[in-house]
Coordinates of N, CA, C and O and ligand atoms in Angstrom, one line a residue:
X1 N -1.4 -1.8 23.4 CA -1.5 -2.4 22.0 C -1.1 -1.3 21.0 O -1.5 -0.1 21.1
X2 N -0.1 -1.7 19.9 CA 0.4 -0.5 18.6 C -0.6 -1.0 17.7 O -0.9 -2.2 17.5
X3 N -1.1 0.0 17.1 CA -1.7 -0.3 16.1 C -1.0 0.5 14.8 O -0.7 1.7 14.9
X4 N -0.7 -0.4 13.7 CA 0.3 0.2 12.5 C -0.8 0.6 11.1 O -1.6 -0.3 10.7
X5 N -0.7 1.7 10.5 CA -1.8 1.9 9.5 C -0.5 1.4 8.2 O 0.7 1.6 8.4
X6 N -0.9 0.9 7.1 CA 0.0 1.0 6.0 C -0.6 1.3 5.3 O -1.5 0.5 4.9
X7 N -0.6 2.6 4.6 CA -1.2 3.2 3.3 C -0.8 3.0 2.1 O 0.4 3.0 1.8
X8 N -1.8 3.0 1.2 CA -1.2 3.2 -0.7 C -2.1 3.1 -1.4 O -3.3 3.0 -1.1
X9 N -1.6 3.4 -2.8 CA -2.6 3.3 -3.5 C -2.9 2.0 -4.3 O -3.8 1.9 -5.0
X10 N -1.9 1.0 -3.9 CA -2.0 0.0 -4.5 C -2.8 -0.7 -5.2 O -3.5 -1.7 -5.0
X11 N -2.4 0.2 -6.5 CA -3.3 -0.2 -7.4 C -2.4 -0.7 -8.7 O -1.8 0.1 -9.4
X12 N -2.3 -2.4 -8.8 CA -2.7 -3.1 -7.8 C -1.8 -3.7 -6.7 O -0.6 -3.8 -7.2
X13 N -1.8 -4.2 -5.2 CA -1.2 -4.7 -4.7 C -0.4 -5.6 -5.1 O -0.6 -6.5 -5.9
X14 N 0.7 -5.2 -4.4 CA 2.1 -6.5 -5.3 C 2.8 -7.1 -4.8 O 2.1 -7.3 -3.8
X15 N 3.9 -7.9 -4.7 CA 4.5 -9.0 -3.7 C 5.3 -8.0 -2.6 O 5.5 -8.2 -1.4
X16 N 5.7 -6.6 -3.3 CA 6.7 -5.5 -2.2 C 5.4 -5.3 -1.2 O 5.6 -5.2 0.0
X17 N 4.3 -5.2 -1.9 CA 2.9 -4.4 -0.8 C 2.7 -6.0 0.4 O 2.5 -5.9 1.6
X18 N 3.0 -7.1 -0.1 CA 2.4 -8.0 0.9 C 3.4 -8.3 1.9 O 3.3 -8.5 3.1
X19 N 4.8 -8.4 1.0 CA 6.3 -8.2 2.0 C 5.9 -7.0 2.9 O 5.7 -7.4 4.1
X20 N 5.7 -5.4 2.8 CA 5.7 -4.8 4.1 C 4.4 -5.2 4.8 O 4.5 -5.4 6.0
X21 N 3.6 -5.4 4.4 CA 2.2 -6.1 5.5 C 2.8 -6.9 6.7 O 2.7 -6.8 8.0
X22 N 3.6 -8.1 5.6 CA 3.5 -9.0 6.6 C 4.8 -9.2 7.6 O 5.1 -10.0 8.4
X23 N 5.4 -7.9 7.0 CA 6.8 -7.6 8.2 C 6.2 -6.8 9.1 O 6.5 -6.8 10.3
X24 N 5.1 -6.1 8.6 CA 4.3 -5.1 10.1 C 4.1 -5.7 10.7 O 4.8 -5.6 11.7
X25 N 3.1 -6.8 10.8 CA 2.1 -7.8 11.7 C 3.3 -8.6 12.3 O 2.9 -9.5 13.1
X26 N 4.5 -8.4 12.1 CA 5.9 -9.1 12.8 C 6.2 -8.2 14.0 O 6.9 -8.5 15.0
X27 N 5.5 -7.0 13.7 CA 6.4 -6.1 14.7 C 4.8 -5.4 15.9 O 4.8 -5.2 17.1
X28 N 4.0 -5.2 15.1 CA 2.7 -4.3 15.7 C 1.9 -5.5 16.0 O 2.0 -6.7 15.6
X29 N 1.2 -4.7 16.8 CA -0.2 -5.7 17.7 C -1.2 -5.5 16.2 O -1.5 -6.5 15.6
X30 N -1.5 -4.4 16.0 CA -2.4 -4.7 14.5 C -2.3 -3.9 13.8 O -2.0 -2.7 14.1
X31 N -2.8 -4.4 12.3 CA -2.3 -3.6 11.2 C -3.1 -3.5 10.3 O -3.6 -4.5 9.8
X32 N -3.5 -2.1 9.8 CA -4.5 -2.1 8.6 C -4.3 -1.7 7.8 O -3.6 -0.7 7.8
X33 N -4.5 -2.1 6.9 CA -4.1 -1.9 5.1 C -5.3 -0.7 4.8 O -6.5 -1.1 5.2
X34 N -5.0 0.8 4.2 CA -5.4 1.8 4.2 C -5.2 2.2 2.8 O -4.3 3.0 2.5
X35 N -6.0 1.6 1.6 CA -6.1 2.0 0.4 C -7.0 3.1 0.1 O -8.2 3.0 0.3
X36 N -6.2 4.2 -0.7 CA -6.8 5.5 -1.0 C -7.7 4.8 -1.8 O -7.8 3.7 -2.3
X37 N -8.7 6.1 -1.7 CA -10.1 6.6 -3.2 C -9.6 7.8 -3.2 O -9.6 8.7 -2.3
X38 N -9.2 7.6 -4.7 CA -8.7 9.5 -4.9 C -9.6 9.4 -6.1 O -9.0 8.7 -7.0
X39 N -10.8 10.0 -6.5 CA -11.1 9.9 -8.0 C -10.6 10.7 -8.5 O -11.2 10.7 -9.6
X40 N -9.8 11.5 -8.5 CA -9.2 12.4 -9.6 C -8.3 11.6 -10.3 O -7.7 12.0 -11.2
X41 N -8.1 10.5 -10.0 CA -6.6 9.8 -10.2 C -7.3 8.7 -10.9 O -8.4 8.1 -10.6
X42 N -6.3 8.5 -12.2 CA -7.0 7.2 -12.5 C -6.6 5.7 -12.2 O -5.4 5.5 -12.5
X43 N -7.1 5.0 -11.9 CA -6.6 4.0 -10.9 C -7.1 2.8 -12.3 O -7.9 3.0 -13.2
X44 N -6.4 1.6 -11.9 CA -7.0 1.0 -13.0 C -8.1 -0.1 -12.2 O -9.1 -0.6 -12.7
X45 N -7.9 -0.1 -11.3 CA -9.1 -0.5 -10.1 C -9.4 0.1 -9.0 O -8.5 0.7 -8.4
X46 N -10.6 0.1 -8.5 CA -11.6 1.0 -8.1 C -10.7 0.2 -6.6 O -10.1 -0.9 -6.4
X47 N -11.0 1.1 -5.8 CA -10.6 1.2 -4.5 C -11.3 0.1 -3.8 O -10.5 -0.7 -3.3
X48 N -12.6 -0.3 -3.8 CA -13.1 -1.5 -3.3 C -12.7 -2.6 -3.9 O -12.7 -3.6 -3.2
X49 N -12.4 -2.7 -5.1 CA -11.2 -4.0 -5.9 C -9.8 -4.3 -5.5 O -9.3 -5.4 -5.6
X50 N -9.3 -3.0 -5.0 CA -7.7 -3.2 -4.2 C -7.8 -3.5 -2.6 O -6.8 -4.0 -1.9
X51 N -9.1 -3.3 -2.0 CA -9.4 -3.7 -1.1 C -9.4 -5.1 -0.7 O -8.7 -5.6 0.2
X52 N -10.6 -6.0 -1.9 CA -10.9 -7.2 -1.8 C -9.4 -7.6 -2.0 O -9.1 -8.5 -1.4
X53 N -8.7 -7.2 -2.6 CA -7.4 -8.2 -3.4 C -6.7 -8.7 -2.1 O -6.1 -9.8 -2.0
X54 N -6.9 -7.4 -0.9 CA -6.0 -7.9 -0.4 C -6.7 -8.2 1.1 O -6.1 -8.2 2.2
X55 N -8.1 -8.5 1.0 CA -8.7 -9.6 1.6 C -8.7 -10.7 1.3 O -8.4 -11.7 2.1
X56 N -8.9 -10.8 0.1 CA -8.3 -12.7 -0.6 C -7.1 -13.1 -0.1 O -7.0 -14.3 0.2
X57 N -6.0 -12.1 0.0 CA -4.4 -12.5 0.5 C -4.7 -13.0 2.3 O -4.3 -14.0 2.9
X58 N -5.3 -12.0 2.8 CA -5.1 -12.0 4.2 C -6.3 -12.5 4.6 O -6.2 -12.8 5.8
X59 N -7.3 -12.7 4.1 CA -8.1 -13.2 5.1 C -8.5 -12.7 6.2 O -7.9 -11.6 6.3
X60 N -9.2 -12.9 7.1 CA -9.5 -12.2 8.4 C -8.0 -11.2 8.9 O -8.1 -10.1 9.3
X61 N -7.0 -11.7 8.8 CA -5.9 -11.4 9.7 C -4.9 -10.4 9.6 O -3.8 -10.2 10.1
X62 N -6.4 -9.5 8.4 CA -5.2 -8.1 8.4 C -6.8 -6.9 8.1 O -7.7 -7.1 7.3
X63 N -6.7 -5.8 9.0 CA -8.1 -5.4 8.7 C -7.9 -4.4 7.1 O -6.8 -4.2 6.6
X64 N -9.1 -4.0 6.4 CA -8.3 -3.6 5.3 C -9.5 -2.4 5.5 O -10.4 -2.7 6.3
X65 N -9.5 -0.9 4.6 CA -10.1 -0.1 5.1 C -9.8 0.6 3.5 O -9.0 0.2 2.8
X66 N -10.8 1.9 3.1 CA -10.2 2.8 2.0 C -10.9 4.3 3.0 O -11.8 4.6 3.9
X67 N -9.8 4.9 2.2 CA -9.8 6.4 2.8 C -9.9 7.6 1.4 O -9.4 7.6 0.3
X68 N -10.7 8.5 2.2 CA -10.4 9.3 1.3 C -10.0 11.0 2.1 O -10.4 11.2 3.2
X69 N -9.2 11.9 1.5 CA -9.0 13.0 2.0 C -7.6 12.5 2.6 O -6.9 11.7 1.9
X70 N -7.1 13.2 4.1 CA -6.0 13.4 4.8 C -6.1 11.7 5.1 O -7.1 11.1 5.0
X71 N -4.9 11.3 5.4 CA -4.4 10.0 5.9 C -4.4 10.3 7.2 O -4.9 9.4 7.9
X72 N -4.0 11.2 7.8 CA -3.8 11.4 9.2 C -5.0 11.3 9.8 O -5.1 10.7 10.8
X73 N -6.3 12.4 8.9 CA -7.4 12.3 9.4 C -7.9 10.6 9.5 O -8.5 10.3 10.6
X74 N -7.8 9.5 8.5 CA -8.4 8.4 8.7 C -7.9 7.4 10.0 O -8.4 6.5 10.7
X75 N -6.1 8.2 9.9 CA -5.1 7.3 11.1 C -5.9 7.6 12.5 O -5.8 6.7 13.3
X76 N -6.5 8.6 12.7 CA -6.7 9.0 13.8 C -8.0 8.6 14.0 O -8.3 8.6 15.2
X77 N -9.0 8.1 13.1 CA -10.0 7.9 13.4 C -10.1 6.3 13.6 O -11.2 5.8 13.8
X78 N -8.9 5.2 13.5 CA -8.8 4.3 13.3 C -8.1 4.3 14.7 O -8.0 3.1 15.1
X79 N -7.5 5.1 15.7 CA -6.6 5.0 16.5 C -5.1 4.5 16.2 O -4.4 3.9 17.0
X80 N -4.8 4.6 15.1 CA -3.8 4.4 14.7 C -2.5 5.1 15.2 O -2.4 6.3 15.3
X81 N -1.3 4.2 15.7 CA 0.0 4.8 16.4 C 1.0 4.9 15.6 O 2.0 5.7 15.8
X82 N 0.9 4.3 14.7 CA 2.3 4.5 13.1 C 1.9 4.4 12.1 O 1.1 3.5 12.0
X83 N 2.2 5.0 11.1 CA 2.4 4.6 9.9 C 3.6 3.9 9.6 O 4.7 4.1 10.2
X84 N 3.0 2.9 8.4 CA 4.5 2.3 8.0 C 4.3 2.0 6.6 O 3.3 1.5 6.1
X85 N 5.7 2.6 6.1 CA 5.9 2.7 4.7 C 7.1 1.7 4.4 O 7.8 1.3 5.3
X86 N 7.3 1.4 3.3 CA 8.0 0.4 2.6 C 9.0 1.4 1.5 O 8.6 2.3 0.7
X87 N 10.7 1.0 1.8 CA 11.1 2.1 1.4 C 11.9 0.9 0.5 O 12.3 -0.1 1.1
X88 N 12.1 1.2 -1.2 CA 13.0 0.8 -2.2 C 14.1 1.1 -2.5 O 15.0 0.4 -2.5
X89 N 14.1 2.8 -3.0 CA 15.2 3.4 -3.8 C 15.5 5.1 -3.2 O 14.7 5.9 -2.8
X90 N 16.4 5.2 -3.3 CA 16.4 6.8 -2.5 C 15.6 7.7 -3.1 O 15.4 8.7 -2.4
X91 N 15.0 7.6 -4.3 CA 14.1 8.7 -4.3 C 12.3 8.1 -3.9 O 11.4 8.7 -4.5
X92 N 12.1 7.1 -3.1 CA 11.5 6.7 -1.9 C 11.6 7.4 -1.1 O 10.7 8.2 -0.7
X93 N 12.8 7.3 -0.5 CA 13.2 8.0 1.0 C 12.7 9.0 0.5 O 11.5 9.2 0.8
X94 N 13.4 9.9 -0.2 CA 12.8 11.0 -0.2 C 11.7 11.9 -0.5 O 11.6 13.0 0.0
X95 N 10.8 11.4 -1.3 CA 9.7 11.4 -1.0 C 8.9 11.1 0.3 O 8.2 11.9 0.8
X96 N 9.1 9.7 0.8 CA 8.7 9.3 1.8 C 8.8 9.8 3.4 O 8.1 9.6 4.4
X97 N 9.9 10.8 3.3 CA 10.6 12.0 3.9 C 9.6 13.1 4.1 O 9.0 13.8 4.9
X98 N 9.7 12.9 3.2 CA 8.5 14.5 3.3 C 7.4 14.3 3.5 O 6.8 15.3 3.9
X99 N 6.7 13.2 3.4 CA 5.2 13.1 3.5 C 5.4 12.7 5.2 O 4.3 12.7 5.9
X100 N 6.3 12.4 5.7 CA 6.6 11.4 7.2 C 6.3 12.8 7.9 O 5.3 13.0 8.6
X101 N 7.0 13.6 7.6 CA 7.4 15.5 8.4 C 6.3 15.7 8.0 O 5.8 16.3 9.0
X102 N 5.2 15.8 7.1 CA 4.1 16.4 7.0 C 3.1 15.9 7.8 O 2.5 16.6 8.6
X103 N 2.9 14.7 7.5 CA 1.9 14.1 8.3 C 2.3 14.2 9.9 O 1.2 14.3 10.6
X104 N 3.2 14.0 10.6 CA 3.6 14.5 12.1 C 3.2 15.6 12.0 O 2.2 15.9 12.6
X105 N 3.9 16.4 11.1 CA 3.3 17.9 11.8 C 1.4 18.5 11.8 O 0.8 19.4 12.2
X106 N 1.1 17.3 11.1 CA -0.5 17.5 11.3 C -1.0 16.7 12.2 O -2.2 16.9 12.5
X107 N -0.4 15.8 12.6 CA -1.1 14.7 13.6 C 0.0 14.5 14.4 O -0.3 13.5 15.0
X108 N 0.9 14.7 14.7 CA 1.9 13.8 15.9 C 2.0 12.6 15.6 O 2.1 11.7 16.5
X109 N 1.8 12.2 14.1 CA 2.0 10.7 13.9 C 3.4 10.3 13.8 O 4.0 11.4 13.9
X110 N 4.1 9.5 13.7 CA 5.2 9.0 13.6 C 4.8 8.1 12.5 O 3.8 7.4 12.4
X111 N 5.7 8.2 11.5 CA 6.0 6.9 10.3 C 7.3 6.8 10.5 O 8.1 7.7 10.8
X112 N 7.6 5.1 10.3 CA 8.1 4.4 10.3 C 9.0 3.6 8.8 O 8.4 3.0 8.0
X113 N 9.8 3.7 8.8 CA 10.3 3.2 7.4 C 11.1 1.4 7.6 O 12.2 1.0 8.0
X114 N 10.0 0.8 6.9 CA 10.9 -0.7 6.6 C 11.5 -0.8 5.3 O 10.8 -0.4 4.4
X115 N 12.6 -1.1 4.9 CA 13.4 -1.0 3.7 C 12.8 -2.7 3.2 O 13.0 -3.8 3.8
X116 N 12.1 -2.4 2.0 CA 11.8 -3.4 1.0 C 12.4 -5.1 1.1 O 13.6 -5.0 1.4
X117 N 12.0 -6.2 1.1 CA 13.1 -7.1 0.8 C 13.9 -7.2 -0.3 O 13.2 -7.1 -1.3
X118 N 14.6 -7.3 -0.4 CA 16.0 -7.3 -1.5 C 15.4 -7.7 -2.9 O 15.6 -7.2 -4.0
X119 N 14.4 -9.0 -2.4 CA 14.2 -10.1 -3.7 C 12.6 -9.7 -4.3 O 11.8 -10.3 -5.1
X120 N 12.4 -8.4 -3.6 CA 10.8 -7.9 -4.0 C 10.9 -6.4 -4.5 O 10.1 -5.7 -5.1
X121 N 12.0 -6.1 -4.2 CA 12.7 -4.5 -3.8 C 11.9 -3.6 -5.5 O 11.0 -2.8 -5.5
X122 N 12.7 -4.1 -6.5 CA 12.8 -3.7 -7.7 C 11.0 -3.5 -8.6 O 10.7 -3.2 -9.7
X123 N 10.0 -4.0 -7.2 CA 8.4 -4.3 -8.3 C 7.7 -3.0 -7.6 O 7.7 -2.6 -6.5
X124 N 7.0 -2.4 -9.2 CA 6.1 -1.4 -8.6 C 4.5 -1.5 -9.0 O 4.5 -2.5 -9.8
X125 N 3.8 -1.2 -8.9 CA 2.8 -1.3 -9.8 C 2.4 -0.8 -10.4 O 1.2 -0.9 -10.7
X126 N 3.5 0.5 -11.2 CA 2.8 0.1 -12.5 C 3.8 -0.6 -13.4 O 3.5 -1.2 -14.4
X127 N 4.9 -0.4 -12.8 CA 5.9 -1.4 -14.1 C 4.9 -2.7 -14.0 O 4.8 -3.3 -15.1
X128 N 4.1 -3.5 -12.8 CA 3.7 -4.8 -13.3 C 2.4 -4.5 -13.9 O 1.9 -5.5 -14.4
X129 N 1.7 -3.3 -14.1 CA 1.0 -2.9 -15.1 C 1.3 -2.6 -16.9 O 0.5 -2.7 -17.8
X130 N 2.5 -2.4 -16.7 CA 3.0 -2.2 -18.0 C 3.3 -3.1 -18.6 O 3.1 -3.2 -19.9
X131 N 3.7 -4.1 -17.7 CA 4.4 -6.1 -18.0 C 3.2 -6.5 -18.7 O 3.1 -7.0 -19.8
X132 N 2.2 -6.0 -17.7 CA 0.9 -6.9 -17.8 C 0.1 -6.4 -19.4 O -0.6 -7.0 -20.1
X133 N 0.7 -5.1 -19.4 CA -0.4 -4.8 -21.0 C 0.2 -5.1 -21.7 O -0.4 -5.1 -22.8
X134 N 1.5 -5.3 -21.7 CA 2.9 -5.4 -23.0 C 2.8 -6.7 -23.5 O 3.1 -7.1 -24.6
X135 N 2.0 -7.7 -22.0 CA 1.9 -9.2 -22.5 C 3.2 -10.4 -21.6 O 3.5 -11.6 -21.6
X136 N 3.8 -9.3 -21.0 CA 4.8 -10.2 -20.4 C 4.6 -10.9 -18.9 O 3.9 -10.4 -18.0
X137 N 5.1 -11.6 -18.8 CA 5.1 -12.5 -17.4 C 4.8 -11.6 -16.0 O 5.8 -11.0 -15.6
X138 N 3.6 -11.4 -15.1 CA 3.7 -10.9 -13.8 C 3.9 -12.1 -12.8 O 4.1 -11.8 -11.6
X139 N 3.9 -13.3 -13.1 CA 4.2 -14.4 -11.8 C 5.1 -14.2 -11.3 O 6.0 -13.7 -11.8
X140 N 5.0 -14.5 -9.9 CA 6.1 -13.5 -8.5 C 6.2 -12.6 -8.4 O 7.0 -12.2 -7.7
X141 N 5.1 -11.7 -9.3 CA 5.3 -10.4 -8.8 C 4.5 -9.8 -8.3 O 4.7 -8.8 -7.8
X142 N 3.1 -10.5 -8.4 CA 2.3 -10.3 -7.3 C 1.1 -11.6 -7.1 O 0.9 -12.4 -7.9
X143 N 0.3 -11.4 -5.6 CA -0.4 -12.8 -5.7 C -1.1 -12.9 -6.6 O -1.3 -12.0 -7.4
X144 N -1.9 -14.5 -6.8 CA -2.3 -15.1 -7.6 C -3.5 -14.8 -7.9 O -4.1 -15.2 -8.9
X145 N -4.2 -13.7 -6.8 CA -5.4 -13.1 -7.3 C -5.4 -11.8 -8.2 O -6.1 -11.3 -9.1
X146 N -4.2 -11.5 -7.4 CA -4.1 -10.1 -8.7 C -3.8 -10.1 -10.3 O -4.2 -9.3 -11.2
X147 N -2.6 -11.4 -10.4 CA -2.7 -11.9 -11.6 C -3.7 -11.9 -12.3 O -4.1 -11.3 -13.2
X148 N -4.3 -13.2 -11.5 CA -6.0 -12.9 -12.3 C -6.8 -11.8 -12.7 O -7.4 -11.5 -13.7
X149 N -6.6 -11.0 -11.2 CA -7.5 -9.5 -11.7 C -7.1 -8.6 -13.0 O -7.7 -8.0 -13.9
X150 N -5.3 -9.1 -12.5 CA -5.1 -8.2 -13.6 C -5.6 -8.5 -15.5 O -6.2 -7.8 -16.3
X151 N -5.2 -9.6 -15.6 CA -5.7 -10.6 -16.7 C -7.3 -9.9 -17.3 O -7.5 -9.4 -18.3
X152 N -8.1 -10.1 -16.2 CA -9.4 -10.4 -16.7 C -9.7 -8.7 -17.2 O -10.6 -8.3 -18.0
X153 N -8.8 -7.8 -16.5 CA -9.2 -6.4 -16.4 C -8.6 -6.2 -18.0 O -9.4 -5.6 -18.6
X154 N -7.7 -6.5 -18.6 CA -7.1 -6.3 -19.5 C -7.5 -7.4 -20.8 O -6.8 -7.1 -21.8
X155 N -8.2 -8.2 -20.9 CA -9.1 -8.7 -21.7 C -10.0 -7.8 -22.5 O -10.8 -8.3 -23.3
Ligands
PNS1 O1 1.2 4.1 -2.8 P1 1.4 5.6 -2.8 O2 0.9 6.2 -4.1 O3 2.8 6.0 -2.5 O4 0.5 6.2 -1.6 C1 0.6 7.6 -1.3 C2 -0.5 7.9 -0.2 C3 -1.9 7.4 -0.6 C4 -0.1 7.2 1.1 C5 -0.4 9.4 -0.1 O5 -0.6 10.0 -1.3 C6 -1.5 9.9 0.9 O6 -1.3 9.8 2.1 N1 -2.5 10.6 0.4 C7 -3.7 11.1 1.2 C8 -3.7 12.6 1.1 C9 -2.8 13.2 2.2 O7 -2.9 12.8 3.4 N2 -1.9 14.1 1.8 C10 -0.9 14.6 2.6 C11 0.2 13.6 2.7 S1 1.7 14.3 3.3

């Protein structure tokens, strides 16, 4: 059995974050959604909020987890065999590059890179944060819970 960790901060989760989920669970035996708690960072929802969001999406059928510290350290404690990251734009890659080489070289992990879908490619979170405080349209850009969350958070 592979088991695939996908990490972020997804704050908040977006239609690119549920596109790589649900291309992992295409490829691995199981896959957990691994949302940081960094309190130094300001997040506009609390790590147990990006959690639920994306238990409302998935339902039993994706395990969801928050971490704090080394990723490698929680990959390993989860028995995790890949990470997998979701790659957009070349300065993705490269970023995503360097954190791939780092984290192997602290755990023997291997990440994995899926290239975005085409028609989700261009959404981040915070440009749909920015939409969202500016007043403009987030539909399709991310699910219908987060909409809401986002909405009610910005009231
Ligand atoms: O969604 P993001 O912001 O690109 O996610 C980045 C994240 C959370 C995966 C990355 O910052 C991370 O793994 N942080 C945990 C701390 C850590 O392990 N640092 C060394 C990484 S090379």
């Amino acid at each position: 059995m592979t088991t695939a960790m996908c990490p972020g901060s997804f704050d908040p989760p977006t239609n690119g974050h549920i596109d790589l989920v649900e291309r992992a669970r295409a490829v691995f035996d199981r896959v957990i959604v691994a949302v940081i708690d960094n309190p130094s960072k300001r997040h506009m929802f609390t790590a147990a909020e990006r959690a639920d969001l994306f238990r409302v999406v998935f339902g039993d059928t994706v395990e969801v987890t928050t971490f704090s510290g080394l990723l490698v350290d929680h990959a390993r404690e989860k028995g995790v065999d890949v990470i997998v990251k979701g790659i957009r734009t070349t300065a993705d890659h490269e970023y995503e590059t360097q954190m791939a080489h780092m984290n192997r070289h602290l755990s023997g992990i291997e990440t994995m890179f899926l290239p975005t879908s085409p028609d989700v490619s261009f959404i981040s979170s915070s440009l749909v944060k920015e939409v969202a405080r500016l007043g403009g349209s987030i539909t399709g850009l991310v699910p219908q819970a987060v909409e809401l969350a986002l909405k009610e958070k910005l009231q």
